[in-house]
Coordinates of C-alpha atoms in Angstrom, one line a residue:
X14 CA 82.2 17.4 -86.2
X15 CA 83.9 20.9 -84.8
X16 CA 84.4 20.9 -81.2
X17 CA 84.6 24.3 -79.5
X18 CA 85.9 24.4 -75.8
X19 CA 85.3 26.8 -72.8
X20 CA 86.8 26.2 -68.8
X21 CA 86.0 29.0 -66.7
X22 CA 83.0 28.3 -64.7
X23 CA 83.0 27.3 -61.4
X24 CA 79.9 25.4 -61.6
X25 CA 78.1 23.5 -64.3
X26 CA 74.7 21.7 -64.2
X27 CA 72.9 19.5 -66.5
X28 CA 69.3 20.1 -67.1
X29 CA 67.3 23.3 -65.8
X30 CA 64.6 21.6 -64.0
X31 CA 64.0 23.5 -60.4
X32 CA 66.7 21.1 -58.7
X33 CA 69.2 22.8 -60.9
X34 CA 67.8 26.3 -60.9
X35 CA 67.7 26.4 -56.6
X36 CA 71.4 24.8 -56.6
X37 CA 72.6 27.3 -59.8
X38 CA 70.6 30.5 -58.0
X39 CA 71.7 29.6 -54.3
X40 CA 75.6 29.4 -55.5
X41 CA 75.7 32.0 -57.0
X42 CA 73.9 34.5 -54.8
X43 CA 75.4 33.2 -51.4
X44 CA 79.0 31.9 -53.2
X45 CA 79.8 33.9 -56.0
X46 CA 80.0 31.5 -58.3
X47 CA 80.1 31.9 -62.1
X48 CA 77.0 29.4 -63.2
X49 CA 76.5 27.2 -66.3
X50 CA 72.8 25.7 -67.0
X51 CA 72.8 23.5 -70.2
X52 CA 69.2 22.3 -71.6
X53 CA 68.6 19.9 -74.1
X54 CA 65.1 21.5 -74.4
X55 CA 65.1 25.1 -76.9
X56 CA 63.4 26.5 -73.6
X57 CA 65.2 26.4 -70.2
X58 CA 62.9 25.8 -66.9
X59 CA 62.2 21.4 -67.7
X60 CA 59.6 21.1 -66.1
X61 CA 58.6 24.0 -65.1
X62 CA 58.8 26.2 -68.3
X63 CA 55.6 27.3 -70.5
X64 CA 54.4 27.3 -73.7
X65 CA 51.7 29.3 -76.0
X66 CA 49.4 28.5 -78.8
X67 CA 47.4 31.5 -80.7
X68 CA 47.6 33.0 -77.5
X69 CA 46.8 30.6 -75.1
X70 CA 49.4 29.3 -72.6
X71 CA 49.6 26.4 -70.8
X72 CA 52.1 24.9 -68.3
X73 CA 52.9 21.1 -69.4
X74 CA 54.5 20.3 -65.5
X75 CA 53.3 22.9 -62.7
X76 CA 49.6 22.8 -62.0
X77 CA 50.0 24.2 -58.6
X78 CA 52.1 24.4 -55.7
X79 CA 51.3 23.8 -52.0
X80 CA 53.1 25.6 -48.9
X81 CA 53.7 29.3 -50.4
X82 CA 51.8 30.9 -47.9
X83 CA 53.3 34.5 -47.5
X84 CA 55.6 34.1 -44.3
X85 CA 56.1 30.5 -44.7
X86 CA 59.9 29.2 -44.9
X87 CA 59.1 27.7 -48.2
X88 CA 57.6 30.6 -49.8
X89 CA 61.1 32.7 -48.2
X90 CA 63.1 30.4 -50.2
X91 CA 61.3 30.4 -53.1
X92 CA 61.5 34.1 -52.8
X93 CA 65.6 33.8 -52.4
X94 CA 66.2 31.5 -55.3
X95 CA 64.0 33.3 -58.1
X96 CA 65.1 36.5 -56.2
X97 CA 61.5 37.7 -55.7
X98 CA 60.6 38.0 -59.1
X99 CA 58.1 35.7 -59.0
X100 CA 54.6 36.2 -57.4
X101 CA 52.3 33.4 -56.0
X102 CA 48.5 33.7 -56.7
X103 CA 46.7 31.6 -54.2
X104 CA 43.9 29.5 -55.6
X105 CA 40.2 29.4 -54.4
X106 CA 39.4 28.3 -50.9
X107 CA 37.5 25.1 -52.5
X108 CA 40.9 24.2 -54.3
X109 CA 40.1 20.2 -55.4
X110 CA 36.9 18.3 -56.3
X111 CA 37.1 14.5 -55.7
X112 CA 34.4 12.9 -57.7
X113 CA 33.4 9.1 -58.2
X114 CA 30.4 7.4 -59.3
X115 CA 28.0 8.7 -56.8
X116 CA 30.0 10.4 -54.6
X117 CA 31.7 14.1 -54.8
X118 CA 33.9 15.6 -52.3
X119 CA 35.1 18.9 -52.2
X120 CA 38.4 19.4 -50.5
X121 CA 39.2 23.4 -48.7
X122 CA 42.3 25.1 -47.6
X123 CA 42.0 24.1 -43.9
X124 CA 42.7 21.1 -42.6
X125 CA 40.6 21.3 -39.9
X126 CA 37.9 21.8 -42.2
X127 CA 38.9 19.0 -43.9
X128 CA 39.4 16.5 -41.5
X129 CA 35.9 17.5 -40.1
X130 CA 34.4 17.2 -43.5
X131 CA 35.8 13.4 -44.0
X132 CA 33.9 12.8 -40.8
X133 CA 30.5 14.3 -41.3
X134 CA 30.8 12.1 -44.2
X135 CA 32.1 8.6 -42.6
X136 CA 31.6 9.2 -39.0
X137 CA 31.9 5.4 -38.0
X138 CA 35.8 6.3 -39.1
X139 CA 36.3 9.6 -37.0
X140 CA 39.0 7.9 -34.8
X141 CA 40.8 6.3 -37.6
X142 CA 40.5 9.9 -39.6
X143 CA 42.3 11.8 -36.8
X144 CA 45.0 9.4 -36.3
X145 CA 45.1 9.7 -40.1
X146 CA 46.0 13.2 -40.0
X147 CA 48.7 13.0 -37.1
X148 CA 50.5 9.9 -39.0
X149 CA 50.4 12.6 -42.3
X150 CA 53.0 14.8 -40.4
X151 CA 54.6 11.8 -39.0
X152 CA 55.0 10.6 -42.7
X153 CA 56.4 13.6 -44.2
X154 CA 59.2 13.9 -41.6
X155 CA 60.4 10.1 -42.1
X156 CA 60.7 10.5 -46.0
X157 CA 62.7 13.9 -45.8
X158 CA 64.5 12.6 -42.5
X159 CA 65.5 9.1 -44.7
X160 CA 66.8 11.5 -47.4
X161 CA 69.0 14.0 -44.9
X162 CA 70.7 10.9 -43.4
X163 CA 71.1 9.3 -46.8
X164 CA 73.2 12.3 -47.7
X165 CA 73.9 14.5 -44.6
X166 CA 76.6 14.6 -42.4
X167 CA 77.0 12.3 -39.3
X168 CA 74.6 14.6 -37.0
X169 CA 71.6 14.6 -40.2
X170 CA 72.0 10.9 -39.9
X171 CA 72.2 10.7 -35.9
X172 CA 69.5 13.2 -36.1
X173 CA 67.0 10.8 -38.5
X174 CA 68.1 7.9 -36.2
X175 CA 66.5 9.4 -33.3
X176 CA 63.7 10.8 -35.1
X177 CA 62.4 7.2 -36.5
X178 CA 61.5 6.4 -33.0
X179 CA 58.7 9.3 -33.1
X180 CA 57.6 9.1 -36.2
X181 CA 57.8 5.2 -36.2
X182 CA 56.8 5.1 -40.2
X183 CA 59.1 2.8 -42.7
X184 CA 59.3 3.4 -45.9
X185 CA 58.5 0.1 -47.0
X186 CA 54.5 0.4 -45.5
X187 CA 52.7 1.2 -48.4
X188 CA 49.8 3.5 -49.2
X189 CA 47.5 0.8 -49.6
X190 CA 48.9 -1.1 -46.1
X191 CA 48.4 2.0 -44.3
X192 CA 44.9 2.2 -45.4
X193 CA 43.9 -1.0 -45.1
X194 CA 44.9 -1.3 -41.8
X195 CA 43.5 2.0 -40.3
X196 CA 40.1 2.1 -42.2
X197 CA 37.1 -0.3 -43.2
X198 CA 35.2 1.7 -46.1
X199 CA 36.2 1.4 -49.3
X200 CA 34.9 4.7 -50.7
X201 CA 36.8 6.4 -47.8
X202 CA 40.1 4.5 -48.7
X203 CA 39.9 5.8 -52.2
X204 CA 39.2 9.1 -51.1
X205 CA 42.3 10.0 -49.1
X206 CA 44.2 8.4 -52.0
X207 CA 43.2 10.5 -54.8
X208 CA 45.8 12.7 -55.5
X209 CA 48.0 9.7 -56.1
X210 CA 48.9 10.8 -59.6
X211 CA 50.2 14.1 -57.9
X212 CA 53.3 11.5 -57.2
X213 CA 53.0 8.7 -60.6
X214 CA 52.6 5.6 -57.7
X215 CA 49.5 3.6 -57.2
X216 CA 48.6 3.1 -53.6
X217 CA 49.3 -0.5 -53.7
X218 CA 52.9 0.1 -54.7
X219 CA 53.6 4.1 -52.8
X220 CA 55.5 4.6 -49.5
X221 CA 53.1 6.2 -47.5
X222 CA 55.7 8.7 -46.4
X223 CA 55.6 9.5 -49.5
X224 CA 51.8 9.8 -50.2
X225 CA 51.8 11.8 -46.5
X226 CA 54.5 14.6 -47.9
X227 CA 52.1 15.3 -51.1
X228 CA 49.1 15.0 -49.0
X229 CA 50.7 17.6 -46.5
X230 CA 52.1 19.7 -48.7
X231 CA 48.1 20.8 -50.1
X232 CA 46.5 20.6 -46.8
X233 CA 46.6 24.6 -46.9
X234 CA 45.8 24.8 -50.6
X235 CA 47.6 25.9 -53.3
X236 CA 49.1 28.2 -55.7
X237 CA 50.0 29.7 -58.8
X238 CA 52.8 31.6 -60.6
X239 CA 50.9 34.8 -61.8
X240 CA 52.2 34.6 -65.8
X241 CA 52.6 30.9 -65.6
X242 CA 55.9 28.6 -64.7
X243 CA 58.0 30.1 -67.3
X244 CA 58.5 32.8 -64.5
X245 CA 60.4 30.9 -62.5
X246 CA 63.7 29.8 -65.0
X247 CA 63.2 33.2 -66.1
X248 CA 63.9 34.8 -62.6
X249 CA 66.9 32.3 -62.0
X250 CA 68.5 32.9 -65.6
X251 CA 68.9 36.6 -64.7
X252 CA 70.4 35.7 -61.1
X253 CA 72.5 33.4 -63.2
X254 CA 73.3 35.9 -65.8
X255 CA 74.0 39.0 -63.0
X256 CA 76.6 36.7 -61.2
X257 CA 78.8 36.2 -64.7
X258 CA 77.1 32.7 -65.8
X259 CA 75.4 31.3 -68.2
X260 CA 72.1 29.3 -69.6
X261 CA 72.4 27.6 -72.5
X262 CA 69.4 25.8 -74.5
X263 CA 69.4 23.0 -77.5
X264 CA 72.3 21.5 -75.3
X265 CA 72.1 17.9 -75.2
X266 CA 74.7 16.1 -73.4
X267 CA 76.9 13.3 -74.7
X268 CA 79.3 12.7 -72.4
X269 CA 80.5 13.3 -68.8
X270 CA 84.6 13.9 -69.1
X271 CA 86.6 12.8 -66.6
X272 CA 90.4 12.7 -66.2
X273 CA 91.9 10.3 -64.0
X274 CA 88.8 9.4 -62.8
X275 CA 87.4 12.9 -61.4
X276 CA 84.8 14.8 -63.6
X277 CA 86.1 17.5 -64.6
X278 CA 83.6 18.8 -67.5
X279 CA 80.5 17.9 -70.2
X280 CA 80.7 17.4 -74.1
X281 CA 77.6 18.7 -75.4
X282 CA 76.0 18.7 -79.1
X283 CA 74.7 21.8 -79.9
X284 CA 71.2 21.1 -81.7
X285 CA 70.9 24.2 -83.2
X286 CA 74.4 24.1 -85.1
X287 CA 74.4 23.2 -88.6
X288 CA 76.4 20.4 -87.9
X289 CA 75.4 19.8 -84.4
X290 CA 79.1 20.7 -83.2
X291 CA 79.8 19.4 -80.3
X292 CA 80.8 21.7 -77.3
X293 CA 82.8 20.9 -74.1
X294 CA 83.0 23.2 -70.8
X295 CA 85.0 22.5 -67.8
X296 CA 84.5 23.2 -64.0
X297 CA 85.4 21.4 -60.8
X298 CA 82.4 20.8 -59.9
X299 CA 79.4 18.8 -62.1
X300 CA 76.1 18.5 -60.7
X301 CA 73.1 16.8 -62.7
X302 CA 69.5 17.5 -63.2
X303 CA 69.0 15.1 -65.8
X304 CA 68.2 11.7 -63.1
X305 CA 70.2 8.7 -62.4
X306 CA 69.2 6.6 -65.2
X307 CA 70.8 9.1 -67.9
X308 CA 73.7 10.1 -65.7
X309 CA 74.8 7.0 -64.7
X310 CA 73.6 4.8 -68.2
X311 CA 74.6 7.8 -70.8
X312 CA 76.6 10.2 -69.4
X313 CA 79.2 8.4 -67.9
X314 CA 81.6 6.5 -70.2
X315 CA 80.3 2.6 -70.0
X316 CA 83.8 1.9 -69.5
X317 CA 84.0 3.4 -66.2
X318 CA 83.1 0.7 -62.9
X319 CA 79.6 1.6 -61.9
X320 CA 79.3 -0.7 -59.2
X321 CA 75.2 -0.5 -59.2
X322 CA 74.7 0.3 -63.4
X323 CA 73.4 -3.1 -63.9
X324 CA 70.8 -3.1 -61.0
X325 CA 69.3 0.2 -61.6
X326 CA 69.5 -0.5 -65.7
X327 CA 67.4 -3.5 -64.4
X328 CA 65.0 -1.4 -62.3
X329 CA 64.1 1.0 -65.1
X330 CA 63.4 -1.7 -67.6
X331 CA 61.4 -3.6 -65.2
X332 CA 59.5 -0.8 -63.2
X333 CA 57.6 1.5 -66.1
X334 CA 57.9 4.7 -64.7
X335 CA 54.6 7.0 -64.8
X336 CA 53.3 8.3 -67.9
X337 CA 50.6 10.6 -69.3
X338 CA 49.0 12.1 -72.1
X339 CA 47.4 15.6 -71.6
X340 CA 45.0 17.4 -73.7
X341 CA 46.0 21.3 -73.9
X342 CA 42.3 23.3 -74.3
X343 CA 41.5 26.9 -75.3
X344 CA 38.5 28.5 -74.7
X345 CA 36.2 31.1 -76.9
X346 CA 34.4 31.7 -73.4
X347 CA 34.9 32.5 -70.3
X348 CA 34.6 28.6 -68.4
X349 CA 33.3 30.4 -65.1
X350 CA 29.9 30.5 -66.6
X351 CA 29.9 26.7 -66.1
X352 CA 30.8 26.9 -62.2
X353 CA 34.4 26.7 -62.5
X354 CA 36.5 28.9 -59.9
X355 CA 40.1 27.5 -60.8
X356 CA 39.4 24.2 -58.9
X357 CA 41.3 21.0 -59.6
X358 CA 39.0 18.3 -60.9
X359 CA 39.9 14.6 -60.0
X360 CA 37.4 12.4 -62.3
X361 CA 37.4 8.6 -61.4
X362 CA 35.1 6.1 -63.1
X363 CA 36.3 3.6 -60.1
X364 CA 37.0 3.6 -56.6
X365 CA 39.8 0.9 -57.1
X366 CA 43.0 2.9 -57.6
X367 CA 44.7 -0.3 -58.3
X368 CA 42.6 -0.6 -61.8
X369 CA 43.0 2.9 -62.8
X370 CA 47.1 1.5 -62.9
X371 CA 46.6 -1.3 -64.5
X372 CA 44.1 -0.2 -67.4
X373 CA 46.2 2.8 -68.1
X374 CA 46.8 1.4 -71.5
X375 CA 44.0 -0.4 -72.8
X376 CA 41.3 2.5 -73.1
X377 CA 43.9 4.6 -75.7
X378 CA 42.1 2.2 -78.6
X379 CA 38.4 1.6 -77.4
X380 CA 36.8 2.6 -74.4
X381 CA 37.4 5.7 -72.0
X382 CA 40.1 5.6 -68.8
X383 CA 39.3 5.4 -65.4
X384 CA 40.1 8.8 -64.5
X385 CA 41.3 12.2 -65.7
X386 CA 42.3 15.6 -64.3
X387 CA 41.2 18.7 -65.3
X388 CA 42.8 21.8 -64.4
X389 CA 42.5 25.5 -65.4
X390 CA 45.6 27.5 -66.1
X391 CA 44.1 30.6 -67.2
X392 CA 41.9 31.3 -63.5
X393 CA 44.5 30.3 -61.7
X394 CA 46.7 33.4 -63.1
X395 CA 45.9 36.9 -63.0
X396 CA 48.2 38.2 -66.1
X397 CA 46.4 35.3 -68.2
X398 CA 44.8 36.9 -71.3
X399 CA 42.5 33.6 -72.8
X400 CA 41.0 31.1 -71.3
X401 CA 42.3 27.7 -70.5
X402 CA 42.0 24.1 -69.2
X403 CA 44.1 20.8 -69.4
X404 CA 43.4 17.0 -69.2
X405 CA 45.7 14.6 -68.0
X406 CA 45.0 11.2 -68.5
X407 CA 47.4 7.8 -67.3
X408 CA 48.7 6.3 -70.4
X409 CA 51.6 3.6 -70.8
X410 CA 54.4 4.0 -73.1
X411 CA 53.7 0.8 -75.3
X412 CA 51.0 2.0 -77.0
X413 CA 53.0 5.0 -78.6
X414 CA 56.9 3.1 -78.9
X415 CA 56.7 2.5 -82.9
X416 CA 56.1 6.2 -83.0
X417 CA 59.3 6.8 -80.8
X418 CA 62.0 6.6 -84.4
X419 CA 59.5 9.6 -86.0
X420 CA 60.4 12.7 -85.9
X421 CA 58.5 15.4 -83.4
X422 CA 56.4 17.2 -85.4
X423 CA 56.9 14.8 -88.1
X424 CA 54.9 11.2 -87.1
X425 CA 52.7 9.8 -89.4
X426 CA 48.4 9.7 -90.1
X427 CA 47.9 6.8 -87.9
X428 CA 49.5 8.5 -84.7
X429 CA 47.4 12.0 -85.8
X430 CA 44.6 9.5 -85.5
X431 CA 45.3 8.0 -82.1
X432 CA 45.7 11.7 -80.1
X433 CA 42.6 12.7 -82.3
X434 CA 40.8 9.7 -80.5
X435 CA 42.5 10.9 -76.8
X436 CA 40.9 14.3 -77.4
X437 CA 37.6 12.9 -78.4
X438 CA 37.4 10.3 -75.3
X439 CA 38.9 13.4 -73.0
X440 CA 36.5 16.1 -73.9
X441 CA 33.8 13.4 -73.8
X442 CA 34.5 12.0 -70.3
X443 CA 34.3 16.0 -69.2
X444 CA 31.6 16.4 -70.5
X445 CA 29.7 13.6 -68.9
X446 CA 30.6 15.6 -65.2
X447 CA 29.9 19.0 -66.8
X448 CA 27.4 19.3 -69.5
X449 CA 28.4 22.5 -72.1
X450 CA 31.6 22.0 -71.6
X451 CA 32.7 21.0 -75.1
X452 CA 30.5 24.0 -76.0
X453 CA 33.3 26.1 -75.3
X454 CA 36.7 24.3 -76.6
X455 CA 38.5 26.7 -79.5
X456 CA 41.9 25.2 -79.5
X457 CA 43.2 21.3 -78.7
X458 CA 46.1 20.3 -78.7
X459 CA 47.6 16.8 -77.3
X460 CA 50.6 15.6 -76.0
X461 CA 52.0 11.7 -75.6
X462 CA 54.4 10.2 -73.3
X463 CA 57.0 10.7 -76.9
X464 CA 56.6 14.1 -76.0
X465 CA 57.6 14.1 -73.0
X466 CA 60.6 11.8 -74.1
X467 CA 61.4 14.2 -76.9
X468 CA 62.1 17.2 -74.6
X469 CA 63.3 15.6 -71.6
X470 CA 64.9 11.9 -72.5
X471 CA 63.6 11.1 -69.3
X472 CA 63.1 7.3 -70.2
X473 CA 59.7 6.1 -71.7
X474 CA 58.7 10.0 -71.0
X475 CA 58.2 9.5 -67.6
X476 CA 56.8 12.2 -65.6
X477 CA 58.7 12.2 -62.4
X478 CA 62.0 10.7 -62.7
X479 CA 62.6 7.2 -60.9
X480 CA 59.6 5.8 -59.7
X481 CA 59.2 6.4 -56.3
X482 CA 58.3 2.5 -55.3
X483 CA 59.0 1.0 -52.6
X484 CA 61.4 -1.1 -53.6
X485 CA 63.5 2.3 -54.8
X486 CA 64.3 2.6 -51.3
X487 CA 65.6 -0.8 -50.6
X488 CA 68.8 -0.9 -48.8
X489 CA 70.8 -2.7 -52.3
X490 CA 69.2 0.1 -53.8
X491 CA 70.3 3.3 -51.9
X492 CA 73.0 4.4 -53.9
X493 CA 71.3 5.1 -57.0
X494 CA 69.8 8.4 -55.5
X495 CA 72.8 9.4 -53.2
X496 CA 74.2 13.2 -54.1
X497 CA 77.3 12.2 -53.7
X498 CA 78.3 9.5 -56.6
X499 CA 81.3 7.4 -57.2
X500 CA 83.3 9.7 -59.6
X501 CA 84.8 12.8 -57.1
X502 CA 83.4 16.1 -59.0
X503 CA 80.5 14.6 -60.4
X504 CA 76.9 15.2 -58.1
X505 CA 73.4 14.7 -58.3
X506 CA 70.6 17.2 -57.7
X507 CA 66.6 17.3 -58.8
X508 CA 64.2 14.8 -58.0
X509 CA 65.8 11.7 -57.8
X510 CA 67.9 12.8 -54.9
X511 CA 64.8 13.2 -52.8
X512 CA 61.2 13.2 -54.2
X513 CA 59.0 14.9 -57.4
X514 CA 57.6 18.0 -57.5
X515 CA 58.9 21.9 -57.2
X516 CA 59.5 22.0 -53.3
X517 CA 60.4 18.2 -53.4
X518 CA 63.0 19.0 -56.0
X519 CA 64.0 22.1 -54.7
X520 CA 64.3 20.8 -50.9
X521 CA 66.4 18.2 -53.0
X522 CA 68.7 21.0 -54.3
X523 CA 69.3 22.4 -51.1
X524 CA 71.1 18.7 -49.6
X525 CA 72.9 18.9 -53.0
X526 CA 74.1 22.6 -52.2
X527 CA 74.8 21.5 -48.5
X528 CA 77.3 18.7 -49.8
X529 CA 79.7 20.5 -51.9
X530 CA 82.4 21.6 -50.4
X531 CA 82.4 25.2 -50.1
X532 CA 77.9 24.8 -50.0
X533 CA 75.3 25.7 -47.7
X534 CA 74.2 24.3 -45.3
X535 CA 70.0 23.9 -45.1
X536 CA 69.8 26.5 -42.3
X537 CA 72.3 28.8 -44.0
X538 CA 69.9 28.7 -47.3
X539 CA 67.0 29.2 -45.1
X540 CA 68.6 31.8 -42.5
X541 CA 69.7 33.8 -45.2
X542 CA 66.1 33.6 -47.4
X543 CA 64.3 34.8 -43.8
X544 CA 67.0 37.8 -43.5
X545 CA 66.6 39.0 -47.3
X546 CA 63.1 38.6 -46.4
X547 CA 63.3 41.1 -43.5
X548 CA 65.9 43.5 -45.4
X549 CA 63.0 43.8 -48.8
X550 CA 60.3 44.3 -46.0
X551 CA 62.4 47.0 -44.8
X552 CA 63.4 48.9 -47.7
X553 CA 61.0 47.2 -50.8
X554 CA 64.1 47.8 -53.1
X555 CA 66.0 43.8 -53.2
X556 CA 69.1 44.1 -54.5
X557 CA 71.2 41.1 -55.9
X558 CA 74.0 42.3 -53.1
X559 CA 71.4 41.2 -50.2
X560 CA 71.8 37.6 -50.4
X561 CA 75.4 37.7 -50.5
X562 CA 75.9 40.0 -47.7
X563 CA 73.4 38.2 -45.6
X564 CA 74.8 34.4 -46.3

């Protein structure tokens, strides 16, 4: 095959998932650097890009985002990296449902409402309820605190030292061990766990820190991209672009090159070439986006020493990461006239968490699962023009794998069959809760955990990256998710380096950014997102030349 060759960027990163769009928007705004993005995918954003059907659009990865309050730090940064191109619409003030057999719960932007509601409801548990929500804050600083002295400097790790002797919280106490030994009812035990699938991790095998980070990141609701995720890689291409770099789509990377043991660039195959020509660019630095198990088990040449390949090899065959199938719905009405606001549905059949894990497979070929979540795209957006809705359903990986040699697009009648069935069982278990629902569907379309695989080769087409078990943060296991990796040149950004989700995987991005060698620091990003903040508020014109001035 033809192999063409480029070396002047200062920068390159692999994948464009939000880890690498905050790191590729931040270093080039505050550092001048010349940017490449390379995507396997034909549309750049991972997980947080869009798609359409006949006009409907959907977004297959963000459903909403917590803590983008206007004058929050977060939203600032938000506002810094995408260079305030992108607007937040804030969802209703009843934002989640919760509902099980006999019991619905409807969960508001305050916390104060909520943690009043929980005990109108279970009032023998009021004490156990307000220690609850202290311990969630507590929670949320020991997971990012862990990850800051994983891959700070000697003060980050003095600092999260100190700091576990407030907090108090180890990351091995499980979501399940911190319930069971602060509360006695059942029902109430599943309650406070039901956006577990927010994070992929049953309760039985979650950090809590981890399960308190999602749960306070929502407490104040959440919101929305007005014209849908896509926005986002969008707003970061043309930062990107303005500073002399690059994104690049149908890249898939082959190799990692290194010379004398130092990365020093990426061989790509271009799967839009004829011939799929491979392509190599060099830089100084490499960071990936693509998670640990493909950087460190496909990227890097198996010839170079790996100390820990064999264990986290090991850990990815053993631990099935999480995986879903979602049913993508258009509307020929308007869903409001069933009730619907925008709300996030959370349907459970059960209150055991642990059995909605464990049958995640056996209801694709009889029966129904044990939950499903139903969002609403269209009324969460302003700027949408059609109406509408996704399911997301737990499904394991077996039950599609003799699919996984087919091409996309191209599997056979008996694999047509099985998502028919997952959109017959989907819209039925809906429209159990809400009667007419069905009434309304114009458009289906289903996605598998192959899908997933085929545009993101995260393994078995997990959702989130490494499963964030407990046993991912055991000591032997630390330096799978360490920014800094063996090779000099070569570091990691995204999820893995800190948890799932946009802020997760942004707040990842910005340790990455503070541990290159001419980075920024956290407070630099977040000084100089509060003082382009203040300068737009000033003169409503941004200008690209803010952020650099102000960094």
């Amino acid at each position: 095959m033809k192999s063409t060759t480029q070396q002047d960027y200062d920068l390159i990163l692999i994948g464009s998932g939000i880890g690498a769009l905050t790191v590729a928007s931040l270093m080039a705004q505050l550092r001048g650097k010349r940017v490449l993005i390379l995507e396997r995918h034909f549309i750049a954003g991972g997980f947080t890009h869009s798609f359409q059907r006949k006009g409907f659009h959907w977004d297959p990865g963000l459903h909403y985002v917590g803590q983008m309050r206007p004058g929050s730090s977060t939203r600032h940064l938000f506002d810094l990296v995408t260079h305030q191109q992108v607007q937040w619409q804030k969802m209703p003030n009843l934002f989640e449902k919760f509902v099980y057999p006999g019991l619905t719960f409807d969960l508001y932007d305050d916390p104060q409402q909520y943690q009043a509601d929980l005990i109108e409801r279970f009032s023998a548990e009021a004490p156990a309820i307000r220690q609850y929500f202290k311990d969630l804050k507590k929670g949320s600083a020991a997971l990012f605190l862990d990850a800051a002295k994983q891959n700070g400097s000697f003060l980050s790790k003095l600092v999260g030292q100190v700091a576990k002797l407030w907090h108090g919280i180890d990351l091995s106490l499980t979501t399940q061990e911190y319930l069971d030994q602060h509360f006695q009812d059942p029902k109430l035990k599943a309650l406070l766990a039901s956006q577990w699938l927010d994070y992929g991790v049953s309760p039985a095998a979650s950090p809590f820190a981890l399960h308190a980070t999602i749960a306070t990141h929502y407490l104040n609701g959440g919101y929305y991209p007005v014209g849908g995720a896509g926005t986002i890689a969008q707003a970061v291409q043309q930062v990107v672009e303005d500073h002399n770099g690059n994104v690049l789509v149908n890249r898939e990377v082959d190799e990692i090159l290194l010379d004398e043991g130092q990365a020093v660039g990426v061989r790509v195959r271009n799967l839009k070439a004829r011939d799929q020509a491979f392509e190599e660019y060099y830089a100084p630095v490499i960071i990936s986006n693509a998670g640990a198990y493909n950087t460190y088990l496909k990227f890097i040449p198996a010839h170079y020493p790996i100390p820990f390949r064999n264990s986290l090899k090991q850990f990815v065959e053993k631990q099935s990461p999480a995986t879903n199938v979602a049913l993508y719905i258009g509307f020929s009405e308007d869903p409001r006239q069933l009730g619907f606001q925008g709300e996030n549905h959370w349907i459970y059949t059960t209150f055991d968490h642990q059995a909605v894990e464990c049958e995640k497979g056996k209801w694709l070929q009889s029966g129904q699962p044990l939950q499903a979540y139903l969002s609403f795209p269209s009324l969460k957006d302003p700027k949408a023009t059609k109406h509408t809705a996704e399911i997301i359903a737990l499904a394991d990986y077996d039950s599609f794998a003799s699919w996984r040699d087919q091409g996309w697009l191209h599997r056979d009648e008996q694999y047509q069959a099985l998502k028919d069935r997952i959109q017959s069982v989907l819209l039925d278990l809906v429209e159990q809760h809400y009667p007419g629902f069905t009434d309304l569907v114009d458009y289906c379309e289903v996605s598998t955990p192959l899908t997933n695989e085929h545009f993101t080769d995260h393994p078995k087409g997990g959702m989130y990256g490494l499963p964030m078990l407990v046993d991912r943060f055991a000591p032997q296991n630390r330096a799978w998710t360490k920014i800094q990796t063996p090779i000099p040149g070569l570091y990691m950004t995204g999820s893995d380096v800190y948890m799932l989700g946009i802020v997760g995987s942004m707040m990842g991005a910005l340790l990455t950014a503070s541990q290159l060698s001419d980075g920024i620091s956290i407070l630099q990003a977040f000084m100089a997102a509060a003082k382009v903040k203040a300068v737009e508020s000033n003169t409503d014109k941004p200008t690209m030349a803010k952020a650099s001035a102000l960094s």
